[in-house]
Amino acid sequence: MSARSEIKYFFYFTSISIVGFLVFYLYPILRTIYLSFTNRQITSPNYTWTGFENYRHAFFDDAVLHHSLIQTFKFAVVVGPVQIIMALLIALLLNNKLKGMGIFRTVFFMPFIIPTFAVAYVFQWFFQPTNGMVNGILGYFGINGPGWHTHSDTALMTLMITSLWGFGVTMIIFLAALQGVSKDLYEVAEIDGASRYRKFWSVTFPAISPVFLFNSILTTIGALKSFDLAFMMGKGEGYPANSTLLYSVYLFGQAFQPPYKLGYASAIALLFFLVVLVLTALNFLLGKFYVKTESK
Amino acid sequence: MLVGLMLILLMVLVVAGCSSNSNDNKTNANTEKPKEVYNVKISLGTNNKASMNQFVQRFNDTHEFVKIEPLWGKDQVQLIAANQAPDIIETGDLHIHNHKDILVDLNPYIEKSGLQDTMTDFFPGLIEPLQMDGKQLALPRAFNVGLLYYNKKLFDADKIPYPTADWTQADFIDAGEKLTKRENGKVTQWGSSTVFGWWGEWLIHIRQAGGDFMTNDKVTLNTPEAIKGLQFFFDKTSKGTLKFAPGPQDDALGGFAGQKTAMEYGGHTGNWLGFNAVADFDWDIAVLPKGLVKAEGGELALEGYGISNTSKNVDAAWEVLQYFVSEEGQKLNLDLGITPVRKSVAEISLAVPMEERSNPKSLESLYSAIENGMILPRNPEFINAAIQVVQPNIDKMLEGSITVEEAAAAAATKGQEFFDNVK
């Protein structure tokens, strides 16, 4: 086949994907970049080029944005690592050959498929300070439970706890990786008299380390982008006292709530993209210290 | 080949990026009535679909060439963002500032249709908030006004007389305290509810105390009057001195509709259908008690509708808008539990003997409350400032983390900084 024909067939087979990429990915990205330099409002067709004004406002004037970034970091620093560790521990448990293991796997994955609004309502009921189940149990042990989601000191922590149970996909990926670890390696380790702890650090973890890196990146990005649960539990506004105001919730509010500042929302979306990019790069950098590949 | 394909892709991008704001096909007030059927699009929420469907049906049955095409559950803002704005845009006194660039000036249509002659039939104060720069950008369809909602059964159980138009704040406090019940240290019934997370209640107390959110573009939440209003809002909650309304950490017992809360200060007429859907809920309304200084201060908010300037048939959209405010449309509103904006229609509802009315029975209170109603500050950034900058201080005040004075000072300073920065 000639090179010309190869190019022709290449475009025949990939054109739909390329068009999809250009229209649904590249164009929105370019449009967002363009809008970030304007004062575009959704409800006004009249807008002007404002240069770096949106970025200047975001950096120097918008105290609520700075606060939301801090809250998001706090949230991600706790939720990301804890979710990874929980997912790995549960995956290790579910990797055992026990009777009825399929049921356990389903049960642990189930939270992922429950609608967020239902999760939010149920957890708000659990954590209700005066009549909720959690403070009821704490009260039984003589502990005066906190205000949970109703108090600005504890609302973010409550959101973190509620977010933790959504580790289903991370766990499934770990489980798949664990099942791919060669049994021979465990047999060799056992012959050498390795303990379970030693087997995990010398056999299991090195074998699944690329997947660990992959999950770390996904979980970090996921935690930084968290939106739905924070939106539901914080009444869409970071209630109480902006304590649950995550960056994405604030960004959404800027674009889709009056006065619908699409230009400004585009600018802070791009700034957030840079933050996520840096943290992802940091994750890759850290991965160099623990990821074992075939060549290593 | 490659160049050709890239050109096609570029064209796709250009087409996708092009704005469809063209007004070329728009007809104006001077053109003839359309002879072909035109579907007037309007975004409608699904929560009131059953009742709104009747409205749409009635219009469509009585109009030959213009039909309403409801876009159920489609978000109006997203449609506007996608350059697919519906013909009719829902707006209100709070949103008119943000919609001013996409709405048609209705004045020529009002004059041509003769609606001008019936403008005096609208309740005073319901037309002006939908004007900007001399243009009438929308017409009101319904309104909300601050009222005192009360549960008749709970009042009857304690033999407390129902609220009346001459109630003062002292009467409200007295009833609130008497109607708050405690068992083993736990509250089993609240005298009144508390509105958390937005200005729905605290702004009324501030205004009735003689203060306001803004005066002449300056945030005035730290004036002595405003502080007194905030103090009362705080005092009525469980961390304050009066303790007849829940704080954020208390079980609100399902709020007013939960039937274990005797009163609601302010409330919203949009909740009436929901209240009436609760079994055995016997409730009514009264005008707000006179506050610390004055009776005036309940929020007056308008649900208005205007015509998109991208509508391909403004005449047809105007026909729908006229129906919204016509006597027939307003009567239908009344049947559906929506507050009418025309006095003549209100009188029809008042002519029905009180015992034959559904809840709320005291419609006299509804209409007389309008004169004490106040619209919200007409600043496009008001919602942002109130929710993201001022409200966090009120939340902390209700938690007991900061004092009322500290909350007022922080709200005023940060609120003012916010407005200065967005200029």
XYZ file of C-alpha atoms in Angstrom, chain A residues 4 7-8 11-12 15 18-19 22-23 26-27 30-31 40-46 53 56-57 60-62 64 128-131 145-148 150-153 235-242 245 250 252-262, chain B residues 1-2 5-6 9-10 12-13 16-18 21 75-78 80-83 94-95 97-102 186 196-198 239 248-253 309 380-381 383-384 387-389 391-393 395-396 398-401 417-418 421-423:
122
model
C -0.688 8.197 0.124
C -2.764 8.412 4.898
C -6.146 8.219 3.175
C -8.169 9.589 7.967
C -11.093 7.367 6.884
C -11.896 11.154 11.058
C -10.657 13.606 15.130
C -13.807 15.639 14.452
C -11.780 19.036 17.620
C -15.414 19.941 18.233
C -10.164 21.400 21.323
C -12.799 23.982 20.441
C -9.694 27.310 22.805
C -13.012 29.031 23.448
C -18.389 37.846 28.775
C -21.581 37.251 30.745
C -23.985 34.522 29.673
C -26.937 36.875 29.697
C -25.297 39.629 27.719
C -24.180 39.414 24.100
C -22.119 42.566 24.565
C -8.008 41.721 34.032
C -5.458 40.020 37.947
C -8.792 40.011 39.780
C -5.257 39.997 43.890
C -8.916 40.804 44.621
C -10.985 37.683 44.961
C -13.473 34.090 48.229
C -27.650 15.578 62.229
C -26.229 17.000 65.476
C -29.258 16.632 67.769
C -31.127 13.606 66.439
C -20.794 14.989 69.303
C -19.848 17.961 67.131
C -22.083 19.980 64.832
C -20.809 18.063 61.769
C -23.992 22.378 60.358
C -20.906 24.028 61.873
C -18.185 25.785 59.910
C -15.427 24.125 61.991
C -26.440 24.109 49.441
C -24.517 25.134 46.328
C -22.802 27.974 48.164
C -20.295 26.410 50.557
C -22.661 26.530 53.542
C -21.939 27.037 56.391
C -19.702 30.120 56.204
C -18.032 29.056 52.928
C -16.871 26.026 49.196
C -17.243 28.445 43.285
C -19.775 26.848 38.749
C -21.420 29.637 40.715
C -19.435 32.296 38.889
C -20.513 30.957 35.495
C -24.067 29.784 36.064
C -25.426 31.959 38.846
C -26.115 35.675 38.555
C -24.421 37.680 37.174
C -23.235 34.707 35.068
C -19.602 35.806 34.637
C -18.527 33.318 31.999
C -6.475 15.216 0.744
C -5.071 16.159 4.137
C -9.929 17.400 5.383
C -8.391 20.036 7.608
C -12.722 20.442 10.059
C -11.945 24.151 10.244
C -17.011 22.715 11.336
C -15.227 24.671 14.052
C -19.845 25.670 15.789
C -18.318 28.878 17.029
C -20.553 31.227 15.192
C -27.740 35.878 17.660
C -32.264 25.271 32.137
C -32.844 28.722 30.701
C -29.314 29.932 31.467
C -27.754 27.000 29.646
C -28.979 31.243 26.566
C -25.313 30.243 26.876
C -25.777 27.895 23.924
C -27.344 30.686 21.837
C -33.517 40.573 41.117
C -32.508 39.320 37.676
C -30.253 43.781 35.606
C -28.576 40.637 34.292
C -31.148 40.154 31.537
C -31.289 43.741 30.313
C -29.164 43.105 27.210
C -31.210 40.166 25.949
C -34.929 18.557 73.836
C -30.307 29.587 57.100
C -27.881 30.201 54.256
C -29.423 33.279 52.646
C -27.893 30.577 71.073
C -28.024 25.740 62.706
C -27.101 22.798 64.923
C -30.595 22.176 66.251
C -33.039 19.810 64.725
C -35.341 22.099 62.773
C -38.056 19.404 63.076
C -34.318 39.771 21.522
C -26.131 42.918 39.535
C -23.613 41.643 42.090
C -26.547 37.824 45.066
C -22.799 37.162 44.911
C -24.240 34.810 49.591
C -20.462 34.560 49.284
C -19.280 37.540 51.299
C -23.705 35.357 54.595
C -20.600 33.563 55.978
C -20.496 36.172 58.748
C -23.551 31.850 59.612
C -20.719 32.312 62.108
C -25.633 31.959 64.396
C -23.020 29.365 65.371
C -21.970 31.653 68.204
C -18.400 31.902 66.830
C -14.554 45.623 49.524
C -16.308 43.160 47.255
C -13.329 45.307 43.586
C -15.920 44.316 41.026
C -16.489 47.824 39.777
